[in-house]
mmCIF file of C-alpha atoms in Angstrom:
data_model
loop_
_atom_site.group_PDB
_atom_site.id
_atom_site.type_symbol
_atom_site.label_atom_id
_atom_site.label_comp_id
_atom_site.label_asym_id
_atom_site.label_seq_id
_atom_site.Cartn_x
_atom_site.Cartn_y
_atom_site.Cartn_z
ATOM 1 C CA MET A 56 -9.211 13.024 -19.549
ATOM 2 C CA SER A 57 -10.254 9.838 -21.278
ATOM 3 C CA LYS A 58 -6.571 9.018 -21.759
ATOM 4 C CA LEU A 59 -6.010 9.186 -18.030
ATOM 5 C CA PHE A 60 -8.339 6.247 -17.476
ATOM 6 C CA SER A 61 -7.566 4.162 -20.542
ATOM 7 C CA ASP A 62 -7.821 0.379 -20.467
ATOM 8 C CA GLU A 63 -4.101 -0.092 -19.922
ATOM 9 C CA ASN A 64 -4.093 2.221 -16.933
ATOM 10 C CA LYS A 65 -7.117 0.471 -15.523
ATOM 11 C CA ALA A 66 -5.312 -2.838 -15.869
ATOM 12 C CA ALA A 67 -2.289 -1.430 -14.039
ATOM 13 C CA PHE A 68 -4.600 -0.516 -11.186
ATOM 14 C CA THR A 69 -6.959 -3.491 -10.917
ATOM 15 C CA GLY A 70 -4.559 -6.292 -11.866
ATOM 16 C CA PRO A 71 -2.670 -6.357 -8.571
ATOM 17 C CA LEU A 72 -5.920 -6.316 -6.583
ATOM 18 C CA ASN A 73 -6.801 -9.854 -7.557
ATOM 19 C CA VAL A 74 -5.244 -11.731 -10.475
ATOM 20 C CA ASN A 75 -1.742 -10.394 -9.945
ATOM 21 C CA ASN A 76 -1.871 -9.878 -6.190
ATOM 22 C CA PRO A 77 1.554 -8.938 -4.796
ATOM 23 C CA ILE A 78 1.410 -11.384 -1.900
ATOM 24 C CA THR A 79 -0.380 -14.439 -3.204
ATOM 25 C CA VAL A 80 0.875 -14.401 -6.813
ATOM 26 C CA GLN A 81 4.025 -12.309 -7.037
ATOM 27 C CA VAL A 82 5.179 -13.437 -3.546
ATOM 28 C CA LEU A 83 6.523 -10.026 -2.589
ATOM 29 C CA GLY A 84 6.542 -8.334 0.780
ATOM 30 C CA ILE A 85 5.749 -11.331 2.922
ATOM 31 C CA CYS A 86 7.883 -10.305 5.898
ATOM 32 C CA SER A 87 5.834 -7.406 7.141
ATOM 33 C CA ALA A 88 2.553 -8.955 6.049
ATOM 34 C CA LEU A 89 2.870 -11.676 8.654
ATOM 35 C CA ALA A 90 4.139 -9.716 11.600
ATOM 36 C CA VAL A 91 1.640 -6.876 11.847
ATOM 37 C CA THR A 92 -1.573 -8.825 11.428
ATOM 38 C CA SER A 93 -2.390 -9.986 14.943
ATOM 39 C CA GLN A 94 -5.027 -7.225 15.069
ATOM 40 C CA LEU A 95 -7.045 -5.355 12.476
ATOM 41 C CA LYS A 96 -6.026 -1.771 13.257
ATOM 42 C CA PRO A 97 -2.243 -2.080 12.811
ATOM 43 C CA ALA A 98 -2.897 -4.200 9.712
ATOM 44 C CA ILE A 99 -4.928 -1.397 8.114
ATOM 45 C CA VAL A 100 -2.443 1.315 9.094
ATOM 46 C CA MET A 101 0.399 -0.776 7.699
ATOM 47 C CA GLY A 102 -1.506 -1.458 4.472
ATOM 48 C CA LEU A 103 -2.232 2.233 3.947
ATOM 49 C CA SER A 104 1.359 3.262 4.707
ATOM 50 C CA VAL A 105 2.679 0.773 2.168
ATOM 51 C CA THR A 106 0.113 1.966 -0.407
ATOM 52 C CA VAL A 107 1.130 5.602 0.005
ATOM 53 C CA ILE A 108 4.856 4.843 -0.057
ATOM 54 C CA THR A 109 4.614 2.535 -3.072
ATOM 55 C CA ALA A 110 2.556 5.064 -5.031
ATOM 56 C CA PHE A 111 4.824 8.027 -4.373
ATOM 57 C CA SER A 112 8.123 6.191 -4.738
ATOM 58 C CA ASN A 113 6.796 4.835 -8.052
ATOM 59 C CA VAL A 114 6.020 8.383 -9.200
ATOM 60 C CA ILE A 115 9.396 9.779 -8.098
ATOM 61 C CA ILE A 116 11.413 6.983 -9.685
ATOM 62 C CA SER A 117 9.297 7.182 -12.824
ATOM 63 C CA LEU A 118 10.062 10.912 -13.099
ATOM 64 C CA LEU A 119 13.762 10.251 -12.587
ATOM 65 C CA ARG A 120 13.940 7.121 -14.709
ATOM 66 C CA LYS A 121 15.735 8.726 -17.642
ATOM 67 C CA THR A 122 18.371 10.456 -15.528
ATOM 68 C CA ILE A 123 19.336 7.599 -13.184
ATOM 69 C CA PRO A 124 22.518 5.819 -14.336
ATOM 70 C CA ASN A 125 21.760 2.131 -14.605
ATOM 71 C CA ARG A 126 24.659 0.987 -12.417
ATOM 72 C CA ILE A 127 23.644 2.836 -9.273
ATOM 73 C CA ARG A 128 19.873 2.599 -9.648
ATOM 74 C CA ILE A 129 19.408 0.311 -6.626
ATOM 75 C CA ILE A 130 21.066 2.826 -4.313
ATOM 76 C CA VAL A 131 18.991 5.689 -5.752
ATOM 77 C CA GLN A 132 15.794 3.679 -5.306
ATOM 78 C CA LEU A 133 16.704 2.768 -1.733
ATOM 79 C CA VAL A 134 17.416 6.386 -0.825
ATOM 80 C CA VAL A 135 14.111 7.612 -2.304
ATOM 81 C CA VAL A 136 12.199 4.898 -0.457
ATOM 82 C CA ALA A 137 14.085 5.474 2.789
ATOM 83 C CA ALA A 138 13.282 9.192 2.683
ATOM 84 C CA LEU A 139 9.561 8.487 2.130
ATOM 85 C CA VAL A 140 9.504 5.879 4.898
ATOM 86 C CA THR A 141 11.137 8.345 7.295
ATOM 87 C CA ILE A 142 8.378 10.869 6.553
ATOM 88 C CA VAL A 143 5.603 8.302 7.033
ATOM 89 C CA SER A 144 7.159 6.978 10.226
ATOM 90 C CA GLN A 145 7.366 10.488 11.703
ATOM 91 C CA LEU A 146 3.722 11.137 10.709
ATOM 92 C CA LEU A 147 2.591 7.901 12.368
ATOM 93 C CA LYS A 148 4.487 8.814 15.533
ATOM 94 C CA ALA A 149 2.834 12.231 15.572
ATOM 95 C CA TYR A 150 -0.778 11.214 14.914
ATOM 96 C CA VAL A 151 -1.302 7.549 15.842
ATOM 97 C CA TYR A 152 1.400 6.959 18.437
ATOM 98 C CA ASP A 153 -0.055 3.752 19.917
ATOM 99 C CA VAL A 154 -0.226 2.065 16.514
ATOM 100 C CA SER A 155 3.300 3.164 15.662
ATOM 101 C CA VAL A 156 4.532 1.558 18.908
ATOM 102 C CA GLN A 157 2.697 -1.648 17.988
ATOM 103 C CA LEU A 158 4.224 -1.691 14.507
ATOM 104 C CA SER A 159 7.674 -1.038 16.036
ATOM 105 C CA VAL A 160 10.463 -1.878 13.602
ATOM 106 C CA TYR A 161 8.125 -2.983 10.852
ATOM 107 C CA VAL A 162 7.536 0.600 9.712
ATOM 108 C CA GLY A 163 11.269 0.896 9.063
ATOM 109 C CA LEU A 164 11.218 -2.441 7.343
ATOM 110 C CA ILE A 165 8.932 -1.051 4.629
ATOM 111 C CA ILE A 166 12.240 0.100 3.076
ATOM 112 C CA THR A 167 13.301 -3.462 2.458
ATOM 113 C CA ASN A 168 9.784 -4.569 1.552
ATOM 114 C CA CYS A 169 10.175 -6.415 -1.717
ATOM 115 C CA ILE A 170 6.904 -4.949 -3.096
ATOM 116 C CA LEU A 171 8.563 -1.559 -3.344
ATOM 117 C CA MET A 172 11.777 -2.702 -4.987
ATOM 118 C CA GLY A 173 9.893 -5.155 -7.162
ATOM 119 C CA ARG A 174 7.459 -2.565 -8.514
ATOM 120 C CA LEU A 175 10.154 0.079 -8.942
ATOM 121 C CA GLU A 176 12.310 -2.309 -10.954
ATOM 122 C CA ALA A 177 9.523 -3.962 -12.907
ATOM 123 C CA PHE A 178 7.188 -1.047 -13.577
ATOM 124 C CA ALA A 179 8.335 2.453 -12.651
ATOM 125 C CA MET A 180 11.672 2.176 -14.477
ATOM 126 C CA GLN A 181 9.829 1.689 -17.792
ATOM 127 C CA ASN A 182 6.596 3.637 -17.453
ATOM 128 C CA ALA A 183 5.353 7.219 -17.243
ATOM 129 C CA PRO A 184 4.440 8.744 -13.851
ATOM 130 C CA TRP A 185 0.645 8.402 -14.043
ATOM 131 C CA PRO A 186 0.450 4.642 -14.804
ATOM 132 C CA SER A 187 3.222 4.129 -12.237
ATOM 133 C CA PHE A 188 1.129 5.919 -9.650
ATOM 134 C CA LEU A 189 -1.889 3.703 -10.402
ATOM 135 C CA ASP A 190 0.318 0.616 -10.328
ATOM 136 C CA GLY A 191 1.649 1.665 -6.921
ATOM 137 C CA ILE A 192 -1.835 2.267 -5.506
ATOM 138 C CA GLY A 193 -3.098 -1.032 -6.939
ATOM 139 C CA ASN A 194 -0.244 -3.067 -5.520
ATOM 140 C CA GLY A 195 -0.470 -1.317 -2.167
ATOM 141 C CA LEU A 196 -4.198 -2.021 -1.926
ATOM 142 C CA GLY A 197 -3.746 -5.627 -3.023
ATOM 143 C CA TYR A 198 -1.219 -6.000 -0.237
ATOM 144 C CA ALA A 199 -3.527 -4.240 2.222
ATOM 145 C CA ALA A 200 -6.415 -6.567 1.272
ATOM 146 C CA ILE A 201 -4.455 -9.664 2.307
ATOM 147 C CA LEU A 202 -3.337 -7.950 5.517
ATOM 148 C CA VAL A 203 -6.941 -7.095 6.369
ATOM 149 C CA ILE A 204 -8.152 -10.655 5.727
ATOM 150 C CA VAL A 205 -5.428 -12.173 7.926
ATOM 151 C CA GLY A 206 -5.862 -9.462 10.575
ATOM 152 C CA PHE A 207 -9.634 -10.006 10.618
ATOM 153 C CA VAL A 208 -9.352 -13.773 11.144
ATOM 154 C CA ARG A 209 -6.650 -13.496 13.771
ATOM 155 C CA GLU A 210 -8.311 -10.760 15.819
ATOM 156 C CA LEU A 211 -11.769 -12.318 15.654
ATOM 157 C CA PHE A 212 -10.678 -15.772 16.768
ATOM 158 C CA GLY A 213 -7.678 -14.761 18.854
ATOM 159 C CA PHE A 214 -9.148 -11.958 20.949
ATOM 160 C CA GLY A 215 -12.891 -12.090 20.166
ATOM 161 C CA THR A 216 -12.701 -8.437 19.119
ATOM 162 C CA LEU A 217 -12.677 -6.337 15.938
ATOM 163 C CA PHE A 218 -10.859 -2.967 16.045
ATOM 164 C CA GLY A 219 -10.640 -3.559 19.796
ATOM 165 C CA TYR A 220 -14.434 -3.811 20.279
ATOM 166 C CA ASN A 221 -15.938 -7.026 21.597
ATOM 167 C CA VAL A 222 -18.008 -8.830 18.995
ATOM 168 C CA ILE A 223 -18.414 -12.152 20.773
ATOM 169 C CA PRO A 224 -21.182 -11.726 23.384
ATOM 170 C CA GLU A 225 -19.811 -11.797 26.957
ATOM 171 C CA SER A 226 -22.258 -14.499 28.027
ATOM 172 C CA TRP A 227 -20.838 -16.982 25.476
ATOM 173 C CA TYR A 228 -17.500 -17.236 27.291
ATOM 174 C CA VAL A 229 -16.689 -20.233 29.456
ATOM 175 C CA SER A 230 -15.785 -17.932 32.344
ATOM 176 C CA ASN A 231 -19.383 -16.615 32.278
ATOM 177 C CA GLY A 232 -20.941 -20.058 32.037
ATOM 178 C CA GLY A 233 -21.020 -20.217 28.235
ATOM 179 C CA TRP A 234 -19.287 -22.495 25.739
ATOM 180 C CA TYR A 235 -16.884 -20.213 23.897
ATOM 181 C CA GLN A 236 -13.196 -19.594 24.426
ATOM 182 C CA ASN A 237 -10.709 -17.450 22.532
ATOM 183 C CA ASN A 238 -8.253 -19.420 20.462
ATOM 184 C CA GLY A 239 -4.899 -18.405 21.904
ATOM 185 C CA MET A 240 -3.094 -20.057 18.998
ATOM 186 C CA MET A 241 -4.298 -17.335 16.641
ATOM 187 C CA VAL A 242 -2.358 -14.716 18.589
ATOM 188 C CA MET A 243 0.895 -16.574 18.068
ATOM 189 C CA PRO A 244 3.018 -15.532 15.082
ATOM 190 C CA ALA A 245 3.091 -19.041 13.647
ATOM 191 C CA MET A 246 -0.626 -19.007 12.843
ATOM 192 C CA SER A 247 -0.324 -16.054 10.474
ATOM 193 C CA LEU A 248 1.873 -18.216 8.235
ATOM 194 C CA ILE A 249 -0.722 -20.948 8.157
ATOM 195 C CA ILE A 250 -3.552 -18.480 7.486
ATOM 196 C CA VAL A 251 -1.621 -16.882 4.608
ATOM 197 C CA GLY A 252 -0.999 -20.397 3.296
ATOM 198 C CA CYS A 253 -4.747 -21.038 3.337
ATOM 199 C CA VAL A 254 -5.491 -17.673 1.674
ATOM 200 C CA ILE A 255 -3.064 -18.581 -1.114
ATOM 201 C CA TRP A 256 -4.733 -21.973 -1.435
ATOM 202 C CA ALA A 257 -8.191 -20.404 -1.757
ATOM 203 C CA HIS A 258 -6.937 -17.727 -4.151
ATOM 204 C CA ARG A 259 -5.246 -20.248 -6.423
ATOM 205 C CA SER A 260 -8.216 -22.594 -6.514
ATOM 206 C CA ILE A 261 -10.494 -19.714 -7.564
ATOM 207 C CA ASN A 262 -8.107 -18.308 -10.203
ATOM 208 C CA LYS A 263 -7.044 -21.692 -11.525
ATOM 209 C CA GLU A 264 -8.341 -21.304 -15.050
ATOM 210 C CA GLU A 265 -6.439 -18.055 -15.639
ATOM 211 C CA LYS A 266 -3.046 -19.740 -15.262
ATOM 212 C CA MET B 123 26.278 -12.314 26.372
ATOM 213 C CA ILE B 124 25.934 -16.081 25.961
ATOM 214 C CA SER B 125 22.293 -15.821 26.946
ATOM 215 C CA LEU B 126 21.786 -13.130 24.286
ATOM 216 C CA PHE B 127 23.506 -15.340 21.703
ATOM 217 C CA VAL B 128 21.429 -18.438 22.466
ATOM 218 C CA ARG B 129 18.198 -16.480 22.738
ATOM 219 C CA SER B 130 18.703 -14.865 19.340
ATOM 220 C CA ILE B 131 19.187 -18.274 17.742
ATOM 221 C CA PHE B 132 16.209 -20.055 19.252
ATOM 222 C CA VAL B 133 13.746 -17.723 20.966
ATOM 223 C CA ASP B 134 14.014 -14.516 18.923
ATOM 224 C CA ASN B 135 14.601 -16.422 15.706
ATOM 225 C CA MET B 136 14.568 -14.058 12.733
ATOM 226 C CA ILE B 137 12.264 -16.252 10.670
ATOM 227 C CA PHE B 138 9.977 -17.929 13.161
ATOM 228 C CA ALA B 139 9.427 -15.090 15.617
ATOM 229 C CA PHE B 140 9.730 -11.986 13.415
ATOM 230 C CA PHE B 141 9.350 -13.222 9.804
ATOM 231 C CA LEU B 142 12.378 -11.289 8.642
ATOM 232 C CA GLY B 143 14.050 -12.173 5.378
ATOM 233 C CA MET B 144 11.007 -14.113 4.271
ATOM 234 C CA CYS B 145 11.268 -13.330 0.554
ATOM 235 C CA SER B 146 14.665 -14.850 -0.087
ATOM 236 C CA TYR B 147 13.884 -17.504 2.530
ATOM 237 C CA LEU B 148 11.003 -18.799 0.412
ATOM 238 C CA ALA B 149 12.750 -18.313 -2.917
ATOM 239 C CA VAL B 150 16.096 -19.960 -2.163
ATOM 240 C CA SER B 151 14.988 -22.876 0.012
ATOM 241 C CA LYS B 152 14.575 -25.387 -2.794
ATOM 242 C CA ASN B 153 17.788 -27.273 -2.167
ATOM 243 C CA VAL B 154 20.055 -27.578 0.829
ATOM 244 C CA LYS B 155 23.298 -26.572 -0.851
ATOM 245 C CA THR B 156 22.279 -23.114 -2.101
ATOM 246 C CA ALA B 157 20.325 -22.564 1.103
ATOM 247 C CA LEU B 158 23.494 -23.174 3.105
ATOM 248 C CA GLY B 159 25.460 -20.769 0.888
ATOM 249 C CA LEU B 160 22.909 -17.986 1.278
ATOM 250 C CA GLY B 161 22.649 -18.626 5.020
ATOM 251 C CA VAL B 162 26.409 -18.226 5.427
ATOM 252 C CA ALA B 163 26.401 -15.042 3.324
ATOM 253 C CA VAL B 164 23.550 -13.533 5.359
ATOM 254 C CA THR B 165 25.297 -14.432 8.628
ATOM 255 C CA PHE B 166 28.463 -12.774 7.416
ATOM 256 C CA VAL B 167 26.731 -9.568 6.292
ATOM 257 C CA LEU B 168 24.849 -9.421 9.619
ATOM 258 C CA LEU B 169 28.101 -9.880 11.495
ATOM 259 C CA VAL B 170 29.610 -6.845 9.759
ATOM 260 C CA THR B 171 26.616 -4.496 9.544
ATOM 261 C CA VAL B 172 25.132 -4.783 13.024
ATOM 262 C CA PRO B 173 28.324 -3.699 14.868
ATOM 263 C CA VAL B 174 28.841 -0.868 12.339
ATOM 264 C CA ASP B 175 25.251 0.276 12.814
ATOM 265 C CA TYR B 176 25.757 -0.038 16.570
ATOM 266 C CA ALA B 177 28.714 2.335 16.346
ATOM 267 C CA LEU B 178 26.656 4.745 14.223
ATOM 268 C CA GLN B 179 23.767 4.586 16.681
ATOM 269 C CA THR B 180 26.015 5.233 19.708
ATOM 270 C CA TYR B 181 28.419 7.814 18.353
ATOM 271 C CA VAL B 182 26.415 9.628 15.678
ATOM 272 C CA LEU B 183 22.647 9.159 15.894
ATOM 273 C CA GLY B 184 21.817 8.762 19.565
ATOM 274 C CA PRO B 185 20.631 11.612 21.785
ATOM 275 C CA ASP B 186 23.502 13.975 22.678
ATOM 276 C CA ALA B 187 25.973 11.901 20.642
ATOM 277 C CA ILE B 188 27.430 14.609 18.376
ATOM 278 C CA VAL B 189 26.091 17.845 19.813
ATOM 279 C CA ALA B 190 24.399 17.991 23.198
ATOM 280 C CA GLY B 191 20.624 18.236 22.864
ATOM 281 C CA VAL B 192 20.492 16.965 19.285
ATOM 282 C CA ASP B 193 18.755 13.656 18.621
ATOM 283 C CA LEU B 194 19.275 12.416 15.076
ATOM 284 C CA THR B 195 17.510 9.078 15.524
ATOM 285 C CA PHE B 196 15.035 9.892 12.751
ATOM 286 C CA LEU B 197 17.886 9.665 10.212
ATOM 287 C CA ALA B 198 18.484 6.032 11.159
ATOM 288 C CA PHE B 199 16.563 4.506 8.209
ATOM 289 C CA ILE B 200 18.567 6.300 5.529
ATOM 290 C CA LEU B 201 21.941 5.792 7.222
ATOM 291 C CA PHE B 202 21.380 2.119 8.005
ATOM 292 C CA ILE B 203 20.248 1.251 4.501
ATOM 293 C CA ALA B 204 23.231 3.090 3.038
ATOM 294 C CA VAL B 205 25.598 1.150 5.318
ATOM 295 C CA ILE B 206 23.949 -2.141 4.376
ATOM 296 C CA ALA B 207 24.063 -1.440 0.640
ATOM 297 C CA GLY B 208 27.696 -0.379 0.909
ATOM 298 C CA ILE B 209 28.768 -3.429 2.895
ATOM 299 C CA VAL B 210 26.946 -5.831 0.610
ATOM 300 C CA GLN B 211 28.745 -4.259 -2.331
ATOM 301 C CA LEU B 212 32.053 -4.686 -0.496
ATOM 302 C CA VAL B 213 31.350 -8.313 0.397
ATOM 303 C CA GLU B 214 30.441 -8.955 -3.214
ATOM 304 C CA MET B 215 33.757 -7.576 -4.446
ATOM 305 C CA VAL B 216 35.785 -9.473 -1.824
ATOM 306 C CA VAL B 217 34.052 -12.776 -2.567
ATOM 307 C CA GLU B 218 34.501 -12.259 -6.307
ATOM 308 C CA ARG B 219 38.222 -11.562 -5.827
ATOM 309 C CA PHE B 220 39.095 -14.377 -3.412
ATOM 310 C CA SER B 221 36.544 -17.123 -4.072
ATOM 311 C CA PRO B 222 35.151 -17.014 -7.614
ATOM 312 C CA SER B 223 33.501 -20.426 -7.172
ATOM 313 C CA LEU B 224 31.404 -19.281 -4.203
ATOM 314 C CA TYR B 225 30.600 -16.079 -6.109
ATOM 315 C CA ALA B 226 29.284 -18.078 -9.047
ATOM 316 C CA ALA B 227 27.270 -20.377 -6.764
ATOM 317 C CA LEU B 228 25.495 -17.500 -5.006
ATOM 318 C CA GLY B 229 24.859 -15.560 -8.208
ATOM 319 C CA ILE B 230 22.078 -13.003 -7.983
ATOM 320 C CA PHE B 231 21.352 -13.696 -4.307
ATOM 321 C CA LEU B 232 24.503 -11.982 -3.127
ATOM 322 C CA PRO B 233 23.483 -8.436 -4.183
ATOM 323 C CA LEU B 234 19.895 -9.180 -3.108
ATOM 324 C CA ILE B 235 21.030 -9.499 0.498
ATOM 325 C CA ALA B 236 20.943 -5.680 0.538
ATOM 326 C CA VAL B 237 17.153 -5.781 0.474
ATOM 327 C CA ASN B 238 16.899 -8.759 2.805
ATOM 328 C CA CYS B 239 14.700 -7.630 5.690
ATOM 329 C CA ALA B 240 16.718 -9.708 8.154
ATOM 330 C CA ILE B 241 19.704 -7.358 7.883
ATOM 331 C CA MET B 242 17.688 -4.154 8.213
ATOM 332 C CA GLY B 243 15.502 -5.780 10.863
ATOM 333 C CA ALA B 244 18.475 -6.809 12.987
ATOM 334 C CA SER B 245 19.858 -3.259 12.800
ATOM 335 C CA LEU B 246 16.509 -1.762 13.828
ATOM 336 C CA PHE B 247 16.028 -4.268 16.658
ATOM 337 C CA MET B 248 19.550 -3.456 17.810
ATOM 338 C CA GLN B 249 18.569 0.221 17.885
ATOM 339 C CA GLN B 250 15.513 -0.645 19.981
ATOM 340 C CA ARG B 251 17.453 -2.849 22.375
ATOM 341 C CA VAL B 252 20.123 -0.246 23.092
ATOM 342 C CA THR B 253 17.488 1.793 24.900
ATOM 343 C CA MET B 254 16.191 -1.121 26.998
ATOM 344 C CA GLU B 255 16.786 -1.652 30.729
ATOM 345 C CA PRO B 256 20.221 -3.284 31.310
ATOM 346 C CA THR B 257 18.534 -6.066 33.307
ATOM 347 C CA ASN B 258 16.482 -7.132 30.279
ATOM 348 C CA ALA B 259 17.722 -10.330 28.637
ATOM 349 C CA GLN B 260 17.502 -8.612 25.237
ATOM 350 C CA PHE B 261 19.635 -5.602 26.236
ATOM 351 C CA ILE B 262 22.585 -4.750 23.974
ATOM 352 C CA GLY B 263 25.137 -2.740 25.897
ATOM 353 C CA GLY B 264 28.368 -2.871 23.932
ATOM 354 C CA PHE B 265 30.226 -4.126 20.909
ATOM 355 C CA GLY B 266 30.482 -7.641 22.370
ATOM 356 C CA ASP B 267 26.701 -7.821 22.777
ATOM 357 C CA ALA B 268 26.127 -6.430 19.287
ATOM 358 C CA ILE B 269 28.420 -9.062 17.757
ATOM 359 C CA ALA B 270 26.820 -11.860 19.799
ATOM 360 C CA TYR B 271 23.369 -10.719 18.706
ATOM 361 C CA ALA B 272 24.374 -10.491 15.039
ATOM 362 C CA LEU B 273 26.034 -13.910 15.036
ATOM 363 C CA GLY B 274 23.090 -15.505 16.862
ATOM 364 C CA SER B 275 20.510 -14.016 14.489
ATOM 365 C CA GLY B 276 22.544 -15.114 11.489
ATOM 366 C CA ILE B 277 22.897 -18.674 12.750
ATOM 367 C CA GLY B 278 19.188 -18.759 13.569
ATOM 368 C CA TRP B 279 18.389 -17.705 10.005
ATOM 369 C CA LEU B 280 20.840 -20.246 8.588
ATOM 370 C CA LEU B 281 19.273 -23.008 10.687
ATOM 371 C CA ALA B 282 15.772 -22.071 9.547
ATOM 372 C CA ILE B 283 16.586 -21.935 5.826
ATOM 373 C CA VAL B 284 18.564 -25.206 5.819
ATOM 374 C CA GLY B 285 15.770 -26.911 7.762
ATOM 375 C CA LEU B 286 13.094 -25.752 5.334
ATOM 376 C CA ALA B 287 15.224 -26.667 2.305
ATOM 377 C CA ALA B 288 15.662 -30.192 3.675
ATOM 378 C CA ILE B 289 11.906 -30.565 4.224
ATOM 379 C CA ARG B 290 11.129 -29.225 0.748
ATOM 380 C CA GLU B 291 13.569 -31.665 -0.851
ATOM 381 C CA LYS B 292 11.680 -34.519 0.786
ATOM 382 C CA MET B 293 8.314 -32.978 -0.013
ATOM 383 C CA ALA B 294 8.954 -33.304 -3.747
ATOM 384 C CA TYR B 295 7.803 -36.920 -3.399
ATOM 385 C CA THR B 296 4.500 -36.216 -1.647
ATOM 386 C CA ASP B 297 1.078 -35.819 -3.173
ATOM 387 C CA VAL B 298 -0.081 -32.270 -2.432
ATOM 388 C CA PRO B 299 -3.442 -30.912 -3.734
ATOM 389 C CA LYS B 300 -2.793 -28.910 -6.895
ATOM 390 C CA PRO B 301 -3.770 -25.355 -5.813
ATOM 391 C CA LEU B 302 -1.782 -25.841 -2.616
ATOM 392 C CA GLN B 303 1.389 -26.899 -4.387
ATOM 393 C CA GLY B 304 4.458 -24.701 -4.247
ATOM 394 C CA LEU B 305 3.877 -21.583 -2.235
ATOM 395 C CA GLY B 306 0.810 -22.617 -0.249
ATOM 396 C CA ILE B 307 2.223 -25.763 1.258
ATOM 397 C CA THR B 308 5.548 -24.023 1.927
ATOM 398 C CA PHE B 309 3.772 -21.438 4.038
ATOM 399 C CA ILE B 310 1.988 -24.084 6.027
ATOM 400 C CA THR B 311 5.250 -26.000 6.521
ATOM 401 C CA VAL B 312 6.970 -22.864 7.800
ATOM 402 C CA GLY B 313 4.009 -22.273 10.112
ATOM 403 C CA LEU B 314 4.363 -25.745 11.587
ATOM 404 C CA MET B 315 8.134 -25.271 11.959
ATOM 405 C CA ALA B 316 7.462 -21.981 13.753
ATOM 406 C CA LEU B 317 5.058 -23.764 16.119
ATOM 407 C CA ALA B 318 7.775 -26.300 16.855
ATOM 408 C CA PHE B 319 10.309 -23.555 17.528
ATOM 409 C CA MET B 320 7.944 -21.980 20.026
ATOM 410 C CA CYS B 321 8.816 -24.656 22.522
ATOM 411 C CA PHE B 322 12.093 -22.791 23.016
ATOM 412 C CA SER B 323 10.336 -19.695 24.336
ATOM 413 C CA GLY B 324 11.152 -19.126 27.970
ATOM 414 C CA LEU B 325 14.574 -20.670 27.473
ATOM 415 C CA ASN B 326 16.988 -18.942 29.826
ATOM 416 C CA ILE B 327 20.657 -19.361 30.506
#
């Protein structure tokens, strides 16, 4: 049991959460990170889906790593990922239909999410299933963390809500004689780029000494 | 069809409206020449894959396409990605055979187009748009529309990557705060470019 949670395995899990974050440091999987973050709920669903898919595709590829011929490994990886994404997409449609409509094509785009291919190539092809699983979970959660931060900022300032509930008191709004107004810019796709830019800025200033 | 073409360049721009193909967009936009090469390659792959995927969607996957009452749409992800990987492989071999210099210039980025979200994204958007109302400006109703959409998206992507590469070449001479250098400032630049592109929204022909 102690071997299961050795220092190396712990590093595989916690590294991507902060120091080696997939979005801000490895620059993987930006596409979907920007598009689904206008509200908190789709951001969380997307983050969890990516976590699950990364973890399980890592395990499957890690189990198969000795049998896959090197020349066709990309195709094998893509097929494994595509099968997992199909399952997750059908589950989302069955249980959280409104979110799956909101995510639209971005669920399918998890297939081409560079986090998956990047981790499969860089980690799962060389490591045993259990560390690969932890690595997948860690990277997925690191990705989800950035999504949640961006989603939080955009929903709070763009709609005045969190998870669809109002958090800004009604009486603050200009229409009710107050002083506050929602910032419509935050809803626009362009702002998510700028917010991610700022998150990267903050992250790099904090972790400067480790470089 | 012309409206669809123009809209997919400016209004539904792959980068600025949907953030598709962001990874290679950020990685390859350091100088204009390679950016142009990748942009042309992506446009070409889009131009081949989207009509092929359109044919698959209409004659194989769609409701009642093969056998009445059977809807195979859920297989779309696996089929589309297989088509894309196959076509990229084909393009790679053709380019290597007929233009070794271009092949050498593109290097690793040619095979990486297979995992470029812009290609998969365009195929999935095409699948969504087939089911739209024919009066909708985004409707794709035939091979002509599919080709126009693919070409427009490709040119939009090309425009975006060349634009960013040009800005980044100039930015090498500016004094950016250290933690913001590289990735951070690139994101903010793309954000500002996206804001500028938003003035095209509502464009109608």
